PDB file of C-alpha atoms in Angstrom:
ATOM      1  CA  UNK J  47      41.996  16.168 -58.184  1.00 49.00           C
ATOM      2  CA  UNK J  48      41.511  18.854 -55.577  1.00 50.00           C
ATOM      3  CA  UNK J  49      41.041  17.968 -51.976  1.00 53.00           C
ATOM      4  CA  UNK J  50      37.612  18.718 -50.556  1.00 54.00           C
ATOM      5  CA  UNK J  51      37.898  21.046 -47.627  1.00 56.00           C
ATOM      6  CA  UNK J  52      35.683  20.375 -44.627  1.00 59.00           C
ATOM      7  CA  UNK J  53      34.443  23.001 -42.235  1.00 55.00           C
ATOM      8  CA  UNK J  54      35.937  22.567 -38.779  1.00 57.00           C
ATOM      9  CA  UNK J  55      33.582  20.997 -36.234  1.00 58.00           C
ATOM     10  CA  UNK J  56      32.324  23.549 -33.776  1.00 56.00           C
ATOM     11  CA  UNK J  57      33.219  22.681 -30.209  1.00 56.00           C
ATOM     12  CA  UNK J  58      30.286  22.796 -27.800  1.00 59.00           C
ATOM     13  CA  UNK J  59      30.332  25.949 -25.716  1.00 63.00           C
ATOM     14  CA  UNK J  60      31.046  25.812 -22.005  1.00 70.00           C
ATOM     15  CA  UNK J  61      27.467  26.868 -21.218  1.00 71.00           C
ATOM     16  CA  UNK J  62      26.056  24.071 -23.434  1.00 73.00           C
ATOM     17  CA  UNK J  63      28.242  21.473 -21.699  1.00 73.00           C
ATOM     18  CA  UNK J  64      27.136  22.713 -18.328  1.00 73.00           C
ATOM     19  CA  UNK J  65      23.471  22.493 -19.300  1.00 71.00           C
ATOM     20  CA  UNK J  66      23.950  18.911 -20.494  1.00 71.00           C
ATOM     21  CA  UNK J  67      25.725  17.938 -17.302  1.00 73.00           C
ATOM     22  CA  UNK J  68      22.990  19.589 -15.241  1.00 69.00           C
ATOM     23  CA  UNK J  69      20.341  17.717 -17.203  1.00 64.00           C
ATOM     24  CA  UNK J  70      22.168  14.423 -16.597  1.00 66.00           C
ATOM     25  CA  UNK J  71      22.378  15.191 -12.860  1.00 66.00           C
ATOM     26  CA  UNK J  72      18.662  15.968 -12.696  1.00 62.00           C
ATOM     27  CA  UNK J  73      17.794  12.738 -14.484  1.00 63.00           C
ATOM     28  CA  UNK J  74      20.051  10.716 -12.227  1.00 59.00           C
ATOM     29  CA  UNK J  75      18.626  12.437  -9.144  1.00 56.00           C
ATOM     30  CA  UNK J  76      15.133  11.495 -10.334  1.00 54.00           C
ATOM     31  CA  UNK J  77      16.155   7.877 -10.837  1.00 54.00           C
ATOM     32  CA  UNK J  78      17.763   7.789  -7.377  1.00 62.00           C
ATOM     33  CA  UNK J  79      14.674   9.311  -5.768  1.00 60.00           C
ATOM     34  CA  UNK J  80      12.422   6.779  -7.516  1.00 63.00           C
ATOM     35  CA  UNK J  81      14.615   3.930  -6.237  1.00 68.00           C
ATOM     36  CA  UNK J  82      14.499   5.382  -2.742  1.00 71.00           C
ATOM     37  CA  UNK J  83      10.713   5.584  -2.819  1.00 69.00           C
ATOM     38  CA  UNK J  84      10.326   2.063  -4.204  1.00 65.00           C
ATOM     39  CA  UNK J  85      12.682   0.766  -1.501  1.00 72.00           C
ATOM     40  CA  UNK J  86       9.920   1.564   1.032  1.00 76.00           C
ATOM     41  CA  UNK J  87       7.682  -1.125  -0.465  1.00 80.00           C
ATOM     42  CA  UNK J  88       7.298  -4.230   1.691  1.00 83.00           C
ATOM     43  CA  UNK J  89       6.127  -6.402  -1.212  1.00 84.00           C
ATOM     44  CA  UNK J  90       8.070  -7.419  -4.358  1.00 85.00           C
ATOM     45  CA  UNK J  91       8.553  -4.191  -6.330  1.00 85.00           C
ATOM     46  CA  UNK J  92       8.131  -5.953  -9.680  1.00 89.00           C
ATOM     47  CA  UNK J  93       4.575  -6.948  -8.768  1.00 91.00           C
ATOM     48  CA  UNK J  94       1.932  -4.368  -9.802  1.00 90.00           C
ATOM     49  CA  UNK J  95      -0.479  -3.351  -7.042  1.00 87.00           C
ATOM     50  CA  UNK J  96      -3.387  -4.583  -9.210  1.00 90.00           C
ATOM     51  CA  UNK J  97      -2.435  -8.187  -8.441  1.00 92.00           C
ATOM     52  CA  UNK J  98      -1.838  -7.835  -4.719  1.00 91.00           C
ATOM     53  CA  UNK J  99      -4.442  -9.604  -2.513  1.00 92.00           C
ATOM     54  CA  UNK J 100      -7.374  -7.318  -1.817  1.00 89.00           C
ATOM     55  CA  UNK J 101      -7.989  -6.537   1.851  1.00 86.00           C
ATOM     56  CA  UNK J 102     -10.453  -3.696   1.328  1.00 86.00           C
ATOM     57  CA  UNK J 103     -13.181  -5.178   3.559  1.00 87.00           C
ATOM     58  CA  UNK J 104     -10.735  -5.634   6.436  1.00 89.00           C
ATOM     59  CA  UNK J 105      -9.334  -2.117   6.070  1.00 88.00           C
ATOM     60  CA  UNK J 106     -12.841  -0.680   6.053  1.00 86.00           C
ATOM     61  CA  UNK J 107     -14.065  -2.608   9.108  1.00 84.00           C
ATOM     62  CA  UNK J 108     -10.982  -1.502  11.054  1.00 82.00           C
ATOM     63  CA  UNK J 109     -11.667   2.131  10.162  1.00 80.00           C
ATOM     64  CA  UNK J 110     -15.316   1.652  11.255  1.00 77.00           C
ATOM     65  CA  UNK J 111     -14.233   0.132  14.556  1.00 74.00           C
ATOM     66  CA  UNK J 112     -11.764   2.923  15.100  1.00 69.00           C
ATOM     67  CA  UNK J 113     -14.342   5.589  14.318  1.00 68.00           C
ATOM     68  CA  UNK J 114     -16.914   3.877  16.540  1.00 62.00           C
ATOM     69  CA  UNK J 115     -14.533   3.969  19.453  1.00 58.00           C
ATOM     70  CA  UNK J 116     -14.195   7.746  19.090  1.00 54.00           C
ATOM     71  CA  UNK J 117     -17.621   8.963  18.030  1.00 49.00           C
ATOM     72  CA  UNK J 118     -21.324   8.461  18.507  1.00 46.00           C
ATOM     73  CA  UNK J 119     -21.981   9.462  14.907  1.00 48.00           C
ATOM     74  CA  UNK J 120     -24.904   7.386  13.618  1.00 46.00           C
ATOM     75  CA  UNK J 121     -23.218   7.038  10.215  1.00 48.00           C
ATOM     76  CA  UNK J 122     -20.675   4.667  11.742  1.00 49.00           C
ATOM     77  CA  UNK J 123     -21.413   0.958  11.408  1.00 44.00           C
ATOM     78  CA  UNK J 124     -20.216   0.239  14.956  1.00 51.00           C
ATOM     79  CA  UNK J 125     -21.691   2.238  17.814  1.00 54.00           C
ATOM     80  CA  UNK J 126     -20.103   2.699  21.265  1.00 61.00           C
ATOM     81  CA  UNK J 127     -22.517   0.080  22.573  1.00 60.00           C
ATOM     82  CA  UNK J 128     -21.362  -2.378  19.903  1.00 54.00           C
ATOM     83  CA  UNK J 129     -17.745  -1.880  20.910  1.00 57.00           C
ATOM     84  CA  UNK J 130     -18.552  -2.366  24.591  1.00 62.00           C
ATOM     85  CA  UNK J 131     -20.530  -5.547  23.845  1.00 57.00           C
ATOM     86  CA  UNK J 132     -17.610  -6.958  21.882  1.00 56.00           C
ATOM     87  CA  UNK J 133     -15.233  -6.127  24.725  1.00 54.00           C
ATOM     88  CA  UNK J 134     -17.502  -7.667  27.381  1.00 56.00           C
ATOM     89  CA  UNK J 135     -17.624 -10.938  25.482  1.00 53.00           C
ATOM     90  CA  UNK J 136     -13.841 -10.978  25.288  1.00 48.00           C
ATOM     91  CA  UNK J 137     -13.693 -11.711  29.003  1.00 50.00           C
ATOM     92  CA  UNK J 138     -15.389 -15.059  28.504  1.00 51.00           C
ATOM     93  CA  UNK J 139     -13.678 -16.175  25.297  1.00 49.00           C
ATOM     94  CA  UNK J 140      -9.958 -16.788  24.930  1.00 61.00           C
ATOM     95  CA  UNK J 141      -9.625 -14.824  21.674  1.00 73.00           C
ATOM     96  CA  UNK J 142     -12.596 -13.068  20.116  1.00 82.00           C
ATOM     97  CA  UNK J 143     -12.817 -12.065  16.461  1.00 84.00           C
ATOM     98  CA  UNK J 144     -12.692  -8.461  17.680  1.00 82.00           C
ATOM     99  CA  UNK J 145      -9.414  -9.051  19.532  1.00 83.00           C
ATOM    100  CA  UNK J 146      -7.960 -10.790  16.496  1.00 87.00           C
ATOM    101  CA  UNK J 147      -8.737  -7.983  14.091  1.00 86.00           C
ATOM    102  CA  UNK J 148      -7.447  -5.424  16.600  1.00 84.00           C
ATOM    103  CA  UNK J 149      -4.206  -7.394  16.845  1.00 87.00           C
ATOM    104  CA  UNK J 150      -3.880  -7.363  13.072  1.00 90.00           C
ATOM    105  CA  UNK J 151      -4.401  -3.601  12.931  1.00 87.00           C
ATOM    106  CA  UNK J 152      -1.912  -2.931  15.709  1.00 87.00           C
ATOM    107  CA  UNK J 153       0.783  -4.845  13.810  1.00 90.00           C
ATOM    108  CA  UNK J 154       0.167  -2.813  10.635  1.00 91.00           C
ATOM    109  CA  UNK J 155      -0.810   0.597  12.052  1.00 90.00           C
ATOM    110  CA  UNK J 156       2.708   1.980  11.535  1.00 91.00           C
ATOM    111  CA  UNK J 157       2.083   1.991   7.766  1.00 91.00           C
ATOM    112  CA  UNK J 158      -1.320   3.602   8.104  1.00 90.00           C
ATOM    113  CA  UNK J 159       0.120   6.384  10.253  1.00 91.00           C
ATOM    114  CA  UNK J 160       2.886   6.996   7.731  1.00 91.00           C
ATOM    115  CA  UNK J 161       0.307   7.162   4.920  1.00 91.00           C
ATOM    116  CA  UNK J 162      -1.675   9.778   6.871  1.00 91.00           C
ATOM    117  CA  UNK J 163       1.522  11.729   7.599  1.00 92.00           C
ATOM    118  CA  UNK J 164       2.474  11.957   3.926  1.00 90.00           C
ATOM    119  CA  UNK J 165      -1.127  12.633   2.976  1.00 91.00           C
ATOM    120  CA  UNK J 166      -1.134  15.703   5.207  1.00 91.00           C
ATOM    121  CA  UNK J 167       2.291  16.715   3.868  1.00 90.00           C
ATOM    122  CA  UNK J 168       0.969  16.364   0.304  1.00 87.00           C
ATOM    123  CA  UNK J 169      -1.987  18.681   0.996  1.00 88.00           C
ATOM    124  CA  UNK J 170       0.188  21.294   2.711  1.00 86.00           C
ATOM    125  CA  UNK J 171       2.709  21.323  -0.146  1.00 85.00           C
ATOM    126  CA  UNK J 172      -0.045  21.509  -2.723  1.00 82.00           C
ATOM    127  CA  UNK J 173      -1.772  24.409  -0.968  1.00 80.00           C
ATOM    128  CA  UNK J 174       1.483  26.319  -0.560  1.00 83.00           C
ATOM    129  CA  UNK J 175       2.402  25.887  -4.246  1.00 76.00           C
ATOM    130  CA  UNK J 176       5.569  24.004  -3.340  1.00 75.00           C
ATOM    131  CA  UNK J 177       7.993  22.670  -5.951  1.00 83.00           C
ATOM    132  CA  UNK J 178       6.235  20.143  -8.215  1.00 79.00           C
ATOM    133  CA  UNK J 179       8.620  17.250  -7.517  1.00 81.00           C
ATOM    134  CA  UNK J 180       8.213  17.595  -3.752  1.00 82.00           C
ATOM    135  CA  UNK J 181       4.403  17.473  -4.146  1.00 83.00           C
ATOM    136  CA  UNK J 182       4.610  14.346  -6.309  1.00 86.00           C
ATOM    137  CA  UNK J 183       7.035  12.747  -3.844  1.00 86.00           C
ATOM    138  CA  UNK J 184       4.633  13.251  -0.940  1.00 87.00           C
ATOM    139  CA  UNK J 185       1.777  11.784  -2.962  1.00 88.00           C
ATOM    140  CA  UNK J 186       3.858   8.772  -3.994  1.00 88.00           C
ATOM    141  CA  UNK J 187       4.935   8.110  -0.375  1.00 89.00           C
ATOM    142  CA  UNK J 188       1.310   8.372   0.803  1.00 91.00           C
ATOM    143  CA  UNK J 189       0.204   5.813  -1.773  1.00 90.00           C
ATOM    144  CA  UNK J 190       3.097   3.436  -1.058  1.00 90.00           C
ATOM    145  CA  UNK J 191       2.450   3.375   2.696  1.00 91.00           C
ATOM    146  CA  UNK J 192      -1.279   2.888   2.105  1.00 91.00           C
ATOM    147  CA  UNK J 193      -0.509  -0.127  -0.115  1.00 90.00           C
ATOM    148  CA  UNK J 194       1.985  -1.357   2.515  1.00 91.00           C
ATOM    149  CA  UNK J 195      -0.755  -1.155   5.154  1.00 93.00           C
ATOM    150  CA  UNK J 196      -3.181  -3.261   3.126  1.00 91.00           C
ATOM    151  CA  UNK J 197      -0.439  -5.737   2.220  1.00 92.00           C
ATOM    152  CA  UNK J 198       0.470  -5.972   5.907  1.00 93.00           C
ATOM    153  CA  UNK J 199      -3.141  -6.719   6.860  1.00 93.00           C
ATOM    154  CA  UNK J 200      -3.096  -9.724   4.548  1.00 93.00           C
ATOM    155  CA  UNK J 201       0.343 -10.817   5.772  1.00 93.00           C
ATOM    156  CA  UNK J 202      -0.523 -10.667   9.490  1.00 93.00           C
ATOM    157  CA  UNK J 203      -3.981 -12.181   8.951  1.00 93.00           C
ATOM    158  CA  UNK J 204      -2.827 -15.182   6.955  1.00 94.00           C
ATOM    159  CA  UNK J 205       0.986 -15.581   7.238  1.00 94.00           C
ATOM    160  CA  UNK J 206       1.208 -19.122   5.867  1.00 95.00           C
ATOM    161  CA  UNK J 207      -0.851 -18.306   2.798  1.00 95.00           C
ATOM    162  CA  UNK J 208       1.159 -15.147   2.278  1.00 94.00           C
ATOM    163  CA  UNK J 209       4.389 -17.174   2.319  1.00 94.00           C
ATOM    164  CA  UNK J 210       2.954 -19.329  -0.463  1.00 95.00           C
ATOM    165  CA  UNK J 211       1.905 -16.260  -2.425  1.00 95.00           C
ATOM    166  CA  UNK J 212       5.332 -14.608  -2.079  1.00 94.00           C
ATOM    167  CA  UNK J 213       6.967 -17.765  -3.358  1.00 95.00           C
ATOM    168  CA  UNK J 214       4.612 -17.642  -6.331  1.00 95.00           C
ATOM    169  CA  UNK J 215       5.441 -13.962  -6.952  1.00 95.00           C
ATOM    170  CA  UNK J 216       9.122 -14.839  -6.833  1.00 93.00           C
ATOM    171  CA  UNK J 217       8.696 -17.400  -9.608  1.00 95.00           C
ATOM    172  CA  UNK J 218       7.837 -14.593 -12.037  1.00 95.00           C
ATOM    173  CA  UNK J 219      10.597 -12.358 -13.379  1.00 94.00           C
ATOM    174  CA  UNK J 220       9.999  -8.663 -13.999  1.00 93.00           C
ATOM    175  CA  UNK J 221      10.248  -9.322 -17.742  1.00 95.00           C
ATOM    176  CA  UNK J 222       7.545 -11.991 -17.567  1.00 95.00           C
ATOM    177  CA  UNK J 223       5.281  -9.764 -15.506  1.00 94.00           C
ATOM    178  CA  UNK J 224       5.659  -6.960 -18.070  1.00 94.00           C
ATOM    179  CA  UNK J 225       4.865  -9.307 -20.995  1.00 94.00           C
ATOM    180  CA  UNK J 226       1.731 -10.631 -19.260  1.00 94.00           C
ATOM    181  CA  UNK J 227       0.677  -7.046 -18.519  1.00 93.00           C
ATOM    182  CA  UNK J 228       1.067  -6.092 -22.180  1.00 94.00           C
ATOM    183  CA  UNK J 229      -1.026  -9.081 -23.276  1.00 94.00           C
ATOM    184  CA  UNK J 230      -3.771  -8.380 -20.748  1.00 93.00           C
ATOM    185  CA  UNK J 231      -3.048 -11.548 -18.738  1.00 94.00           C
ATOM    186  CA  UNK J 232      -1.790  -9.915 -15.535  1.00 93.00           C
ATOM    187  CA  UNK J 233      -4.693 -11.237 -13.459  1.00 93.00           C
ATOM    188  CA  UNK J 234      -3.570 -14.847 -14.061  1.00 93.00           C
ATOM    189  CA  UNK J 235      -0.420 -14.334 -11.947  1.00 95.00           C
ATOM    190  CA  UNK J 236      -0.796 -16.265  -8.682  1.00 95.00           C
ATOM    191  CA  UNK J 237      -4.593 -15.975  -8.954  1.00 95.00           C
ATOM    192  CA  UNK J 238      -5.395 -19.046  -6.818  1.00 96.00           C
ATOM    193  CA  UNK J 239      -2.937 -17.974  -4.096  1.00 96.00           C
ATOM    194  CA  UNK J 240      -4.384 -14.465  -4.002  1.00 95.00           C
ATOM    195  CA  UNK J 241      -7.939 -15.793  -3.828  1.00 95.00           C
ATOM    196  CA  UNK J 242      -6.994 -18.012  -0.890  1.00 95.00           C
ATOM    197  CA  UNK J 243      -5.704 -14.974   1.062  1.00 95.00           C
ATOM    198  CA  UNK J 244      -8.742 -12.865   0.224  1.00 94.00           C
ATOM    199  CA  UNK J 245     -10.973 -15.664   1.458  1.00 94.00           C
ATOM    200  CA  UNK J 246      -8.934 -15.994   4.651  1.00 94.00           C
ATOM    201  CA  UNK J 247      -9.190 -12.239   5.361  1.00 93.00           C
ATOM    202  CA  UNK J 248     -12.874 -12.267   4.491  1.00 92.00           C
ATOM    203  CA  UNK J 249     -13.558 -15.007   7.045  1.00 92.00           C
ATOM    204  CA  UNK J 250     -12.023 -12.861   9.798  1.00 91.00           C
ATOM    205  CA  UNK J 251     -14.202  -9.897   8.823  1.00 91.00           C
ATOM    206  CA  UNK J 252     -17.289 -12.117   8.718  1.00 91.00           C
ATOM    207  CA  UNK J 253     -16.444 -13.435  12.203  1.00 89.00           C
ATOM    208  CA  UNK J 254     -16.424  -9.910  13.645  1.00 86.00           C
ATOM    209  CA  UNK J 255     -19.730  -9.072  11.941  1.00 85.00           C
ATOM    210  CA  UNK J 256     -21.250 -12.322  13.146  1.00 86.00           C
ATOM    211  CA  UNK J 257     -20.176 -11.694  16.736  1.00 77.00           C
ATOM    212  CA  UNK J 258     -21.577  -8.168  16.536  1.00 74.00           C
ATOM    213  CA  UNK J 259     -24.965  -9.319  15.283  1.00 75.00           C
ATOM    214  CA  UNK J 260     -25.116 -12.111  17.913  1.00 72.00           C
ATOM    215  CA  UNK J 261     -24.427  -9.567  20.669  1.00 61.00           C
ATOM    216  CA  UNK J 262     -27.193  -7.298  19.334  1.00 60.00           C
ATOM    217  CA  UNK J 263     -29.691 -10.174  19.341  1.00 60.00           C
ATOM    218  CA  UNK J 264     -28.818 -10.995  22.959  1.00 61.00           C
ATOM    219  CA  UNK J 265     -29.196  -7.363  24.045  1.00 54.00           C
TER     220      UNK J 265
END
């Protein structure tokens, strides 16, 4: 019985080995960069942004107040006269709704400024045909700081309720969150706690609007 001869295994060439190593380094660099970007989040990274408390109305009213303080544009909700009326009333009341919402914004403005910074960087890199990964990185950082800003608004507005919500988030593992997402049940995670915060933030926005309308009626 003759022995079956086997062809010798070809050893990978040096160039092939180098390409594989380079590919591994690129993949690892991408993973490291993703971790670095996610480390900038100020909320639990395993929680999708879809189930963060919504603070859209507060963010919008702050932008309107900010724009009103700089411009007489009629498209703004708050005119210069509105701002002055709110400020005049603040002399007679210990803490007005306007002062409260301004305090909230000042605590969180650092994230909004970072979002604007990376937004400008994203546009510049895109217009200059920069390397694709650097463009995507700027866009990701812009989005993360924008989410951080809105999360911060909720946290500063309603700290006790946010503590309860964060405890609730912590009771869900990343695996459980992923399973609920796959089954379309993501919205059930901490729903009552999120609603309580959204209601709390909404009350502060309503207080500013109410004060504004009262001042207009008195004028």
